Amino acid sequence: MPHLDTWNIGYGSRHYADIAPFSLWDGDSSTFRPPAAHESQWIFDTFSAVSVNFFWPRIIIETATPPSPTPLTIACVAAIFIPVGSKYTPPITNTNYSNHRMADPIPAHFHWPKWQRPTKEQSRVVWERLGQIMNIEAVNFIPPIIIIELRHDEREYSKRSLPGKVAGRIAVYHRGPPSFWETIPHTRERLIKSSDALQDTYFQAHEPKRLLRSTEILDNIWCTVDGLASGLVYLRTDGVRLRRAPRLPVPESRTEYIFEYIEGGAHVAEGVRGVPIVIDHDNDNQLGAVVGFFQQEGHGSRWILSSCLDDVIEGDWDLL
């Protein structure tokens, strides 16, 4: 169960094992700030770090001696500990199509704050406006950028022919096959093992109690997947993905959540497929809340996709 000192409230969350005497989230401006020199030194000294890198909204700490219990945040930033000599690669793609001199196709009144995900209406506008100038397979909203997957068809795009800003955000493009998520480096080496987490009495998943609509889910919160084969594994909500719905005559989209592993080093086994993804929070409104169901990812991948439950809820389905 989560510790009483855990704040799993979105950006600015602090895990109970986060002992940093400062926060790198500025609540007044709702954004992250770089650490001061003495704060950087504190991180290096406290975790015997070989390197510390920031890929906001996460901090990557390279160390041979990770702390125990493992903090899911450091200074209110999602923390990932990696072994010495390994690398962390954020989602990246080919940017040759992006032209930052082109006009933003999304009207300013449909833009949204940097570290938030779009509303359904904002997502719809982005999907429809982009669909007027390109053939879309999927749109990934991963704060603070947008990754647009172009459909693999007869349409051709020259270099710097597509807008480099969409809804006020940096926009980059991918054209498959393979799909964008199949091109992400499959390296999820961790210092933390899920079996170790099971030995901590705090690391017990909540019993799934109810399904949660997408509008009820906060950005940048951590969740758990608990299976007999894998043990307890932690995921962080990293964004949302709109993809073209298959077998429909119109370009209607479907919504998926994007999750990143933040703790639990063992590869998640096939036997976990379909296990509920549950918010790790004691708040009455979130207790036992299910945000999706685990779908098997590529071997060793850092990210997984899970369908939004809105349609399931609208169909009057519920947990047994």
PDB file of C-alpha atoms in Angstrom:
ATOM      1  CA  MET A   1       0.000   0.000   0.000  1.00  0.00           C
ATOM      2  CA  PRO A   2       1.237   3.564  -0.602  1.00  0.00           C
ATOM      3  CA  HIS A   3       2.892   5.324   2.319  1.00  0.00           C
ATOM      4  CA  LEU A   4       1.003   8.143   4.037  1.00  0.00           C
ATOM      5  CA  ASP A   5       3.684  10.641   2.987  1.00  0.00           C
ATOM      6  CA  THR A   6       3.225   9.893  -0.711  1.00  0.00           C
ATOM      7  CA  TRP A   7       1.731  12.648  -2.880  1.00  0.00           C
ATOM      8  CA  ASN A   8       0.658  11.070  -6.175  1.00  0.00           C
ATOM      9  CA  ILE A   9      -1.044  14.185  -7.509  1.00  0.00           C
ATOM     10  CA  GLY A  10       0.393  14.640 -10.998  1.00  0.00           C
ATOM     11  CA  TYR A  11       3.280  16.989 -11.722  1.00  0.00           C
ATOM     12  CA  GLY A  12       4.893  17.956  -8.438  1.00  0.00           C
ATOM     13  CA  SER A  13       4.185  14.530  -6.894  1.00  0.00           C
ATOM     14  CA  ARG A  14       6.561  13.326  -4.187  1.00  0.00           C
ATOM     15  CA  HIS A  15       7.093   9.655  -3.348  1.00  0.00           C
ATOM     16  CA  TYR A  16       7.512   8.815   0.343  1.00  0.00           C
ATOM     17  CA  ALA A  17      11.140   7.722  -0.278  1.00  0.00           C
ATOM     18  CA  ASP A  18      11.977  11.039  -1.987  1.00  0.00           C
ATOM     19  CA  ILE A  19      14.177  12.707   0.653  1.00  0.00           C
ATOM     20  CA  ALA A  20      15.396  15.636  -1.461  1.00  0.00           C
ATOM     21  CA  PRO A  21      15.208  18.845   0.635  1.00  0.00           C
ATOM     22  CA  PHE A  22      13.981  20.779  -2.417  1.00  0.00           C
ATOM     23  CA  SER A  23      11.570  20.493  -5.345  1.00  0.00           C
ATOM     24  CA  LEU A  24      12.365  21.005  -9.022  1.00  0.00           C
ATOM     25  CA  TRP A  25       8.702  21.572  -9.834  1.00  0.00           C
ATOM     26  CA  ASP A  26       7.626  25.216  -9.658  1.00  0.00           C
ATOM     27  CA  GLY A  27       3.969  25.169  -8.707  1.00  0.00           C
ATOM     28  CA  ASP A  28       3.530  28.899  -9.317  1.00  0.00           C
ATOM     29  CA  SER A  29       4.592  28.702 -12.961  1.00  0.00           C
ATOM     30  CA  SER A  30       3.506  25.049 -13.416  1.00  0.00           C
ATOM     31  CA  THR A  31       6.792  23.959 -14.938  1.00  0.00           C
ATOM     32  CA  PHE A  32      10.113  22.361 -14.027  1.00  0.00           C
ATOM     33  CA  ARG A  33      13.225  24.338 -13.183  1.00  0.00           C
ATOM     34  CA  PRO A  34      16.893  23.358 -13.534  1.00  0.00           C
ATOM     35  CA  PRO A  35      18.670  22.520 -10.269  1.00  0.00           C
ATOM     36  CA  ALA A  36      20.998  25.023  -8.650  1.00  0.00           C
ATOM     37  CA  ALA A  37      24.653  24.015  -8.307  1.00  0.00           C
ATOM     38  CA  HIS A  38      24.269  22.912  -4.684  1.00  0.00           C
ATOM     39  CA  GLU A  39      21.132  20.920  -5.552  1.00  0.00           C
ATOM     40  CA  SER A  40      22.939  19.087  -8.347  1.00  0.00           C
ATOM     41  CA  GLN A  41      25.752  18.304  -5.937  1.00  0.00           C
ATOM     42  CA  TRP A  42      23.248  16.935  -3.412  1.00  0.00           C
ATOM     43  CA  ILE A  43      21.871  14.527  -6.039  1.00  0.00           C
ATOM     44  CA  PHE A  44      25.346  13.335  -7.061  1.00  0.00           C
ATOM     45  CA  ASP A  45      26.473  12.869  -3.464  1.00  0.00           C
ATOM     46  CA  THR A  46      23.291  11.248  -2.153  1.00  0.00           C
ATOM     47  CA  PHE A  47      23.080   8.598  -4.874  1.00  0.00           C
ATOM     48  CA  SER A  48      26.804   8.197  -5.674  1.00  0.00           C
ATOM     49  CA  ALA A  49      25.846   9.148  -9.202  1.00  0.00           C
ATOM     50  CA  VAL A  50      28.173   8.779 -12.166  1.00  0.00           C
ATOM     51  CA  SER A  51      25.867  10.983 -14.225  1.00  0.00           C
ATOM     52  CA  VAL A  52      22.583  12.828 -13.783  1.00  0.00           C
ATOM     53  CA  ASN A  53      20.504  13.823 -16.791  1.00  0.00           C
ATOM     54  CA  PHE A  54      17.151  15.511 -17.128  1.00  0.00           C
ATOM     55  CA  PHE A  55      14.704  14.548 -19.847  1.00  0.00           C
ATOM     56  CA  TRP A  56      11.785  16.458 -18.382  1.00  0.00           C
ATOM     57  CA  PRO A  57       9.529  15.289 -16.814  1.00  0.00           C
ATOM     58  CA  ARG A  58      12.060  12.667 -15.637  1.00  0.00           C
ATOM     59  CA  ILE A  59      15.477  12.534 -14.007  1.00  0.00           C
ATOM     60  CA  ILE A  60      17.904   9.772 -15.033  1.00  0.00           C
ATOM     61  CA  ILE A  61      20.464   8.774 -12.400  1.00  0.00           C
ATOM     62  CA  GLU A  62      23.350   6.511 -13.408  1.00  0.00           C
ATOM     63  CA  THR A  63      24.677   4.766 -10.313  1.00  0.00           C
ATOM     64  CA  ALA A  64      26.026   1.439  -9.092  1.00  0.00           C
ATOM     65  CA  THR A  65      24.291   1.800  -5.712  1.00  0.00           C
ATOM     66  CA  PRO A  66      20.599   2.700  -5.984  1.00  0.00           C
ATOM     67  CA  PRO A  67      18.791   3.498  -2.731  1.00  0.00           C
ATOM     68  CA  SER A  68      16.473   1.114  -0.927  1.00  0.00           C
ATOM     69  CA  PRO A  69      13.550   1.606  -0.769  1.00  0.00           C
ATOM     70  CA  THR A  70      13.592   3.009  -4.261  1.00  0.00           C
ATOM     71  CA  PRO A  71      12.111   6.512  -4.625  1.00  0.00           C
ATOM     72  CA  LEU A  72       9.776   6.899  -7.586  1.00  0.00           C
ATOM     73  CA  THR A  73      10.568  10.621  -7.558  1.00  0.00           C
ATOM     74  CA  ILE A  74      13.620  12.725  -6.758  1.00  0.00           C
ATOM     75  CA  ALA A  75      12.910  16.373  -5.914  1.00  0.00           C
ATOM     76  CA  CYS A  76       9.356  15.821  -7.204  1.00  0.00           C
ATOM     77  CA  VAL A  77      10.609  14.607 -10.607  1.00  0.00           C
ATOM     78  CA  ALA A  78       9.914  11.062 -11.861  1.00  0.00           C
ATOM     79  CA  ALA A  79      13.152   9.152 -11.186  1.00  0.00           C
ATOM     80  CA  ILE A  80      14.752   6.364 -13.201  1.00  0.00           C
ATOM     81  CA  PHE A  81      17.923   4.667 -11.913  1.00  0.00           C
ATOM     82  CA  ILE A  82      20.120   2.981 -14.514  1.00  0.00           C
ATOM     83  CA  PRO A  83      23.308   0.902 -14.161  1.00  0.00           C
ATOM     84  CA  VAL A  84      26.702   2.447 -14.805  1.00  0.00           C
ATOM     85  CA  GLY A  85      27.543   2.321 -18.496  1.00  0.00           C
ATOM     86  CA  SER A  86      23.947   2.084 -19.735  1.00  0.00           C
ATOM     87  CA  LYS A  87      22.039   4.763 -21.616  1.00  0.00           C
ATOM     88  CA  TYR A  88      18.556   6.204 -21.444  1.00  0.00           C
ATOM     89  CA  THR A  89      16.916   7.175 -24.735  1.00  0.00           C
ATOM     90  CA  PRO A  90      13.697   9.229 -24.720  1.00  0.00           C
ATOM     91  CA  PRO A  91      11.153   8.852 -27.542  1.00  0.00           C
ATOM     92  CA  ILE A  92      12.832  10.278 -30.642  1.00  0.00           C
ATOM     93  CA  THR A  93      12.059  10.228 -34.343  1.00  0.00           C
ATOM     94  CA  ASN A  94      13.024  11.743 -37.684  1.00  0.00           C
ATOM     95  CA  THR A  95      12.539  15.520 -37.683  1.00  0.00           C
ATOM     96  CA  ASN A  96      13.380  16.099 -41.376  1.00  0.00           C
ATOM     97  CA  TYR A  97       9.735  16.789 -42.149  1.00  0.00           C
ATOM     98  CA  SER A  98       9.440  19.573 -39.545  1.00  0.00           C
ATOM     99  CA  ASN A  99       9.549  23.203 -40.651  1.00  0.00           C
ATOM    100  CA  HIS A 100       9.401  25.655 -37.759  1.00  0.00           C
ATOM    101  CA  ARG A 101       8.786  28.538 -40.149  1.00  0.00           C
ATOM    102  CA  MET A 102       5.428  27.129 -41.210  1.00  0.00           C
ATOM    103  CA  ALA A 103       2.314  28.473 -39.523  1.00  0.00           C
ATOM    104  CA  ASP A 104       0.856  26.505 -36.635  1.00  0.00           C
ATOM    105  CA  PRO A 105      -2.308  24.859 -38.054  1.00  0.00           C
ATOM    106  CA  ILE A 106      -4.079  24.906 -34.676  1.00  0.00           C
ATOM    107  CA  PRO A 107      -5.806  28.163 -33.609  1.00  0.00           C
ATOM    108  CA  ALA A 108      -4.359  29.646 -30.418  1.00  0.00           C
ATOM    109  CA  HIS A 109      -7.597  29.253 -28.452  1.00  0.00           C
ATOM    110  CA  PHE A 110      -7.262  25.466 -28.833  1.00  0.00           C
ATOM    111  CA  HIS A 111      -3.739  25.377 -27.322  1.00  0.00           C
ATOM    112  CA  TRP A 112      -3.253  23.957 -23.824  1.00  0.00           C
ATOM    113  CA  PRO A 113      -0.626  24.289 -21.037  1.00  0.00           C
ATOM    114  CA  LYS A 114       2.807  22.799 -21.702  1.00  0.00           C
ATOM    115  CA  TRP A 115       2.695  19.971 -19.160  1.00  0.00           C
ATOM    116  CA  GLN A 116      -0.905  18.927 -19.633  1.00  0.00           C
ATOM    117  CA  ARG A 117      -2.537  16.579 -22.092  1.00  0.00           C
ATOM    118  CA  PRO A 118      -5.238  17.933 -24.410  1.00  0.00           C
ATOM    119  CA  THR A 119      -8.936  17.742 -23.705  1.00  0.00           C
ATOM    120  CA  LYS A 120     -11.115  15.628 -25.981  1.00  0.00           C
ATOM    121  CA  GLU A 121     -12.140  18.750 -27.888  1.00  0.00           C
ATOM    122  CA  GLN A 122      -8.541  19.914 -28.316  1.00  0.00           C
ATOM    123  CA  SER A 123      -7.530  16.418 -29.455  1.00  0.00           C
ATOM    124  CA  ARG A 124     -10.362  16.374 -31.981  1.00  0.00           C
ATOM    125  CA  VAL A 125      -9.316  19.742 -33.417  1.00  0.00           C
ATOM    126  CA  VAL A 126      -5.679  18.623 -33.747  1.00  0.00           C
ATOM    127  CA  TRP A 127      -6.718  15.367 -35.439  1.00  0.00           C
ATOM    128  CA  GLU A 128      -9.054  17.078 -37.896  1.00  0.00           C
ATOM    129  CA  ARG A 129      -6.761  20.023 -38.749  1.00  0.00           C
ATOM    130  CA  LEU A 130      -3.727  17.804 -39.296  1.00  0.00           C
ATOM    131  CA  GLY A 131      -5.853  15.449 -41.369  1.00  0.00           C
ATOM    132  CA  GLN A 132      -6.426  18.290 -43.825  1.00  0.00           C
ATOM    133  CA  ILE A 133      -2.713  18.585 -44.657  1.00  0.00           C
ATOM    134  CA  MET A 134      -1.362  15.045 -44.153  1.00  0.00           C
ATOM    135  CA  ASN A 135      -2.497  11.426 -43.872  1.00  0.00           C
ATOM    136  CA  ILE A 136      -2.324  10.470 -40.206  1.00  0.00           C
ATOM    137  CA  GLU A 137      -1.858   7.070 -38.643  1.00  0.00           C
ATOM    138  CA  ALA A 138      -1.533   8.312 -35.045  1.00  0.00           C
ATOM    139  CA  VAL A 139      -0.774  11.386 -32.938  1.00  0.00           C
ATOM    140  CA  ASN A 140       1.210  10.991 -29.702  1.00  0.00           C
ATOM    141  CA  PHE A 141       0.785  13.756 -27.130  1.00  0.00           C
ATOM    142  CA  ILE A 142       3.858  13.337 -24.898  1.00  0.00           C
ATOM    143  CA  PRO A 143       4.453  16.563 -22.961  1.00  0.00           C
ATOM    144  CA  PRO A 144       6.051  18.801 -23.963  1.00  0.00           C
ATOM    145  CA  ILE A 145       6.105  17.574 -27.620  1.00  0.00           C
ATOM    146  CA  ILE A 146       3.833  15.959 -30.198  1.00  0.00           C
ATOM    147  CA  ILE A 147       4.964  12.953 -32.255  1.00  0.00           C
ATOM    148  CA  ILE A 148       2.908  12.482 -35.412  1.00  0.00           C
ATOM    149  CA  GLU A 149       2.872   9.121 -37.179  1.00  0.00           C
ATOM    150  CA  LEU A 150       2.216   9.450 -40.904  1.00  0.00           C
ATOM    151  CA  ARG A 151       0.278   6.773 -42.718  1.00  0.00           C
ATOM    152  CA  HIS A 152       2.295   4.530 -45.020  1.00  0.00           C
ATOM    153  CA  ASP A 153       0.522   5.146 -48.324  1.00  0.00           C
ATOM    154  CA  GLU A 154       1.163   6.665 -51.748  1.00  0.00           C
ATOM    155  CA  ARG A 155       1.359  10.221 -50.441  1.00  0.00           C
ATOM    156  CA  GLU A 156       4.871  11.696 -50.410  1.00  0.00           C
ATOM    157  CA  TYR A 157       6.334  14.392 -48.144  1.00  0.00           C
ATOM    158  CA  SER A 158       9.464  16.385 -48.871  1.00  0.00           C
ATOM    159  CA  LYS A 159      11.911  17.634 -46.252  1.00  0.00           C
ATOM    160  CA  ARG A 160      10.643  20.497 -44.099  1.00  0.00           C
ATOM    161  CA  SER A 161       7.202  20.305 -45.704  1.00  0.00           C
ATOM    162  CA  LEU A 162       5.155  19.885 -42.515  1.00  0.00           C
ATOM    163  CA  PRO A 163       4.562  22.281 -39.593  1.00  0.00           C
ATOM    164  CA  GLY A 164       7.208  22.188 -36.869  1.00  0.00           C
ATOM    165  CA  LYS A 165       4.805  23.665 -34.336  1.00  0.00           C
ATOM    166  CA  VAL A 166       1.396  22.135 -33.635  1.00  0.00           C
ATOM    167  CA  ALA A 167      -0.803  23.629 -30.901  1.00  0.00           C
ATOM    168  CA  GLY A 168       2.200  25.655 -29.767  1.00  0.00           C
ATOM    169  CA  ARG A 169       4.350  22.536 -29.265  1.00  0.00           C
ATOM    170  CA  ILE A 170       7.337  21.110 -31.093  1.00  0.00           C
ATOM    171  CA  ALA A 171       6.049  18.590 -33.631  1.00  0.00           C
ATOM    172  CA  VAL A 172       8.161  15.746 -35.023  1.00  0.00           C
ATOM    173  CA  TYR A 173       7.167  13.056 -37.487  1.00  0.00           C
ATOM    174  CA  HIS A 174       7.553   9.351 -38.133  1.00  0.00           C
ATOM    175  CA  ARG A 175       6.626   7.390 -41.211  1.00  0.00           C
ATOM    176  CA  GLY A 176       6.525   3.611 -41.078  1.00  0.00           C
ATOM    177  CA  PRO A 177       6.510   0.776 -41.352  1.00  0.00           C
ATOM    178  CA  PRO A 178       7.435  -0.147 -38.723  1.00  0.00           C
ATOM    179  CA  SER A 179       5.209   1.888 -36.422  1.00  0.00           C
ATOM    180  CA  PHE A 180       6.841   4.544 -34.261  1.00  0.00           C
ATOM    181  CA  TRP A 181       6.637   2.502 -31.063  1.00  0.00           C
ATOM    182  CA  GLU A 182       8.324  -0.445 -32.761  1.00  0.00           C
ATOM    183  CA  THR A 183      11.367   1.741 -33.487  1.00  0.00           C
ATOM    184  CA  ILE A 184      12.001   2.818 -29.885  1.00  0.00           C
ATOM    185  CA  PRO A 185      15.245   1.274 -28.551  1.00  0.00           C
ATOM    186  CA  HIS A 186      14.244  -1.788 -26.565  1.00  0.00           C
ATOM    187  CA  THR A 187      16.551  -1.298 -23.610  1.00  0.00           C
ATOM    188  CA  ARG A 188      14.925  -1.306 -20.215  1.00  0.00           C
ATOM    189  CA  GLU A 189      17.865  -2.329 -18.078  1.00  0.00           C
ATOM    190  CA  ARG A 190      17.261  -1.430 -14.458  1.00  0.00           C
ATOM    191  CA  LEU A 191      19.051  -1.717 -11.169  1.00  0.00           C
ATOM    192  CA  ILE A 192      15.762  -2.413  -9.415  1.00  0.00           C
ATOM    193  CA  LYS A 193      14.208  -5.866  -9.511  1.00  0.00           C
ATOM    194  CA  SER A 194      10.491  -6.392  -9.072  1.00  0.00           C
ATOM    195  CA  SER A 195      11.173  -9.300  -6.704  1.00  0.00           C
ATOM    196  CA  ASP A 196      12.968  -6.860  -4.388  1.00  0.00           C
ATOM    197  CA  ALA A 197       9.963  -4.563  -4.404  1.00  0.00           C
ATOM    198  CA  LEU A 198       7.704  -7.393  -3.287  1.00  0.00           C
ATOM    199  CA  GLN A 199       9.670  -7.706  -0.068  1.00  0.00           C
ATOM    200  CA  ASP A 200       8.644  -4.190   0.974  1.00  0.00           C
ATOM    201  CA  THR A 201       5.265  -4.210   2.717  1.00  0.00           C
ATOM    202  CA  TYR A 202       4.394  -0.855   1.175  1.00  0.00           C
ATOM    203  CA  PHE A 203       4.645  -2.293  -2.337  1.00  0.00           C
ATOM    204  CA  GLN A 204       1.271  -4.017  -2.483  1.00  0.00           C
ATOM    205  CA  ALA A 205      -1.100  -3.139  -5.296  1.00  0.00           C
ATOM    206  CA  HIS A 206      -4.543  -1.822  -4.461  1.00  0.00           C
ATOM    207  CA  GLU A 207      -7.439  -4.130  -5.175  1.00  0.00           C
ATOM    208  CA  PRO A 208      -9.065  -2.979  -8.449  1.00  0.00           C
ATOM    209  CA  LYS A 209     -12.449  -1.494  -7.592  1.00  0.00           C
ATOM    210  CA  ARG A 210     -13.691   0.682 -10.436  1.00  0.00           C
ATOM    211  CA  LEU A 211     -12.950   1.799 -13.975  1.00  0.00           C
ATOM    212  CA  LEU A 212     -11.813   5.380 -14.499  1.00  0.00           C
ATOM    213  CA  ARG A 213     -12.748   7.695 -17.349  1.00  0.00           C
ATOM    214  CA  SER A 214      -9.958   9.531 -19.145  1.00  0.00           C
ATOM    215  CA  THR A 215     -11.224  12.871 -17.818  1.00  0.00           C
ATOM    216  CA  GLU A 216     -10.703  11.629 -14.244  1.00  0.00           C
ATOM    217  CA  ILE A 217      -7.023  10.723 -14.666  1.00  0.00           C
ATOM    218  CA  LEU A 218      -4.322  13.192 -13.668  1.00  0.00           C
ATOM    219  CA  ASP A 219      -1.204  13.743 -15.766  1.00  0.00           C
ATOM    220  CA  ASN A 220       2.123  12.235 -14.663  1.00  0.00           C
ATOM    221  CA  ILE A 221       0.860   9.889 -11.944  1.00  0.00           C
ATOM    222  CA  TRP A 222       2.260   6.465 -11.179  1.00  0.00           C
ATOM    223  CA  CYS A 223       0.313   3.236 -11.362  1.00  0.00           C
ATOM    224  CA  THR A 224       0.988  -0.428 -10.658  1.00  0.00           C
ATOM    225  CA  VAL A 225       0.724  -3.715 -12.519  1.00  0.00           C
ATOM    226  CA  ASP A 226       0.881  -6.757 -10.260  1.00  0.00           C
ATOM    227  CA  GLY A 227       1.211 -10.256 -11.675  1.00  0.00           C
ATOM    228  CA  LEU A 228       2.279 -13.588 -10.212  1.00  0.00           C
ATOM    229  CA  ALA A 229       5.065 -13.943 -12.778  1.00  0.00           C
ATOM    230  CA  SER A 230       6.320 -10.341 -12.779  1.00  0.00           C
ATOM    231  CA  GLY A 231       5.767  -9.086  -9.258  1.00  0.00           C
ATOM    232  CA  LEU A 232       4.809  -5.466  -8.725  1.00  0.00           C
ATOM    233  CA  VAL A 233       5.855  -3.076 -11.497  1.00  0.00           C
ATOM    234  CA  TYR A 234       5.416   0.705 -11.551  1.00  0.00           C
ATOM    235  CA  LEU A 235       4.298   2.699 -14.578  1.00  0.00           C
ATOM    236  CA  ARG A 236       3.959   6.454 -15.080  1.00  0.00           C
ATOM    237  CA  THR A 237       1.325   8.048 -17.290  1.00  0.00           C
ATOM    238  CA  ASP A 238       3.454   9.681 -19.982  1.00  0.00           C
ATOM    239  CA  GLY A 239       0.839  10.886 -22.453  1.00  0.00           C
ATOM    240  CA  VAL A 240      -2.009   9.893 -24.742  1.00  0.00           C
ATOM    241  CA  ARG A 241      -2.097   8.557 -28.289  1.00  0.00           C
ATOM    242  CA  LEU A 242      -4.807   9.005 -30.889  1.00  0.00           C
ATOM    243  CA  ARG A 243      -4.674   6.342 -33.571  1.00  0.00           C
ATOM    244  CA  ARG A 244      -6.682   5.760 -36.701  1.00  0.00           C
ATOM    245  CA  ALA A 245      -9.479   3.327 -35.949  1.00  0.00           C
ATOM    246  CA  PRO A 246      -9.222   0.170 -38.093  1.00  0.00           C
ATOM    247  CA  ARG A 247     -12.016  -1.129 -40.288  1.00  0.00           C
ATOM    248  CA  LEU A 248     -13.923   2.144 -40.399  1.00  0.00           C
ATOM    249  CA  PRO A 249     -14.860   4.010 -43.604  1.00  0.00           C
ATOM    250  CA  VAL A 250     -14.153   7.385 -41.938  1.00  0.00           C
ATOM    251  CA  PRO A 251     -10.890   8.564 -40.318  1.00  0.00           C
ATOM    252  CA  GLU A 252     -12.214   8.204 -36.783  1.00  0.00           C
ATOM    253  CA  SER A 253      -9.619   7.926 -34.022  1.00  0.00           C
ATOM    254  CA  ARG A 254      -9.244   5.809 -30.910  1.00  0.00           C
ATOM    255  CA  THR A 255      -7.462   6.890 -27.716  1.00  0.00           C
ATOM    256  CA  GLU A 256      -4.705   5.012 -25.890  1.00  0.00           C
ATOM    257  CA  TYR A 257      -2.649   5.877 -22.820  1.00  0.00           C
ATOM    258  CA  ILE A 258       1.142   5.918 -23.045  1.00  0.00           C
ATOM    259  CA  PHE A 259       2.872   4.499 -19.953  1.00  0.00           C
ATOM    260  CA  GLU A 260       6.580   4.405 -19.133  1.00  0.00           C
ATOM    261  CA  TYR A 261       8.172   1.978 -16.694  1.00  0.00           C
ATOM    262  CA  ILE A 262       9.678   3.855 -13.753  1.00  0.00           C
ATOM    263  CA  GLU A 263      10.458   0.969 -11.392  1.00  0.00           C
ATOM    264  CA  GLY A 264      10.650  -2.802 -11.638  1.00  0.00           C
ATOM    265  CA  GLY A 265      13.456  -4.195 -13.756  1.00  0.00           C
ATOM    266  CA  ALA A 266      12.264  -7.658 -14.738  1.00  0.00           C
ATOM    267  CA  HIS A 267      10.741  -8.070 -18.160  1.00  0.00           C
ATOM    268  CA  VAL A 268       6.982  -8.331 -17.757  1.00  0.00           C
ATOM    269  CA  ALA A 269       5.879 -11.823 -18.696  1.00  0.00           C
ATOM    270  CA  GLU A 270       3.112 -12.836 -21.091  1.00  0.00           C
ATOM    271  CA  GLY A 271       1.041 -14.018 -18.133  1.00  0.00           C
ATOM    272  CA  VAL A 272       0.405 -10.401 -17.125  1.00  0.00           C
ATOM    273  CA  ARG A 273      -1.578  -9.590 -20.265  1.00  0.00           C
ATOM    274  CA  GLY A 274      -4.978  -8.193 -19.283  1.00  0.00           C
ATOM    275  CA  VAL A 275      -3.977  -7.384 -15.682  1.00  0.00           C
ATOM    276  CA  PRO A 276      -5.513  -4.081 -14.458  1.00  0.00           C
ATOM    277  CA  ILE A 277      -3.307  -0.981 -14.329  1.00  0.00           C
ATOM    278  CA  VAL A 278      -4.233   0.579 -10.977  1.00  0.00           C
ATOM    279  CA  ILE A 279      -3.471   4.065  -9.645  1.00  0.00           C
ATOM    280  CA  ASP A 280      -1.184   3.839  -6.609  1.00  0.00           C
ATOM    281  CA  HIS A 281      -2.992   6.277  -4.350  1.00  0.00           C
ATOM    282  CA  ASP A 282      -4.946   6.181  -1.069  1.00  0.00           C
ATOM    283  CA  ASN A 283      -7.140   9.137  -1.984  1.00  0.00           C
ATOM    284  CA  ASP A 284     -10.807   8.138  -1.706  1.00  0.00           C
ATOM    285  CA  ASN A 285     -11.515   9.326  -5.246  1.00  0.00           C
ATOM    286  CA  GLN A 286      -8.685   7.237  -6.706  1.00  0.00           C
ATOM    287  CA  LEU A 287      -8.604   4.200  -4.400  1.00  0.00           C
ATOM    288  CA  GLY A 288      -8.544   1.051  -6.536  1.00  0.00           C
ATOM    289  CA  ALA A 289      -9.113   3.061  -9.718  1.00  0.00           C
ATOM    290  CA  VAL A 290      -8.285   1.184 -12.933  1.00  0.00           C
ATOM    291  CA  VAL A 291      -6.964   3.309 -15.820  1.00  0.00           C
ATOM    292  CA  GLY A 292      -6.429   0.492 -18.323  1.00  0.00           C
ATOM    293  CA  PHE A 293      -5.415  -3.126 -18.826  1.00  0.00           C
ATOM    294  CA  PHE A 294      -1.891  -4.310 -19.521  1.00  0.00           C
ATOM    295  CA  GLN A 295      -1.072  -5.159 -23.128  1.00  0.00           C
ATOM    296  CA  GLN A 296       2.164  -6.968 -23.924  1.00  0.00           C
ATOM    297  CA  GLU A 297       4.901  -4.604 -25.090  1.00  0.00           C
ATOM    298  CA  GLY A 298       7.892  -5.309 -27.295  1.00  0.00           C
ATOM    299  CA  HIS A 299      10.648  -7.230 -25.528  1.00  0.00           C
ATOM    300  CA  GLY A 300      12.459  -4.941 -23.122  1.00  0.00           C
ATOM    301  CA  SER A 301      10.535  -1.821 -24.143  1.00  0.00           C
ATOM    302  CA  ARG A 302      10.339   1.110 -21.728  1.00  0.00           C
ATOM    303  CA  TRP A 303       6.822   2.008 -22.838  1.00  0.00           C
ATOM    304  CA  ILE A 304       3.470   0.292 -23.188  1.00  0.00           C
ATOM    305  CA  LEU A 305       0.164   1.396 -24.712  1.00  0.00           C
ATOM    306  CA  SER A 306      -3.232   0.706 -23.171  1.00  0.00           C
ATOM    307  CA  SER A 307      -6.665   1.564 -24.529  1.00  0.00           C
ATOM    308  CA  CYS A 308      -8.693   4.272 -22.819  1.00  0.00           C
ATOM    309  CA  LEU A 309     -11.682   2.861 -20.910  1.00  0.00           C
ATOM    310  CA  ASP A 310     -14.273   5.489 -21.857  1.00  0.00           C
ATOM    311  CA  ASP A 311     -15.943   3.284 -24.480  1.00  0.00           C
ATOM    312  CA  VAL A 312     -15.931   0.332 -22.078  1.00  0.00           C
ATOM    313  CA  ILE A 313     -17.637   2.418 -19.398  1.00  0.00           C
ATOM    314  CA  GLU A 314     -20.155   3.799 -21.896  1.00  0.00           C
ATOM    315  CA  GLY A 315     -21.000   0.199 -22.787  1.00  0.00           C
ATOM    316  CA  ASP A 316     -21.910  -0.455 -19.123  1.00  0.00           C
ATOM    317  CA  TRP A 317     -19.020  -2.867 -18.617  1.00  0.00           C
ATOM    318  CA  ASP A 318     -17.500  -3.084 -15.155  1.00  0.00           C
ATOM    319  CA  LEU A 319     -15.053  -5.106 -13.059  1.00  0.00           C
ATOM    320  CA  LEU A 320     -16.176  -8.542 -11.916  1.00  0.00           C
TER     321      LEU A 320
END
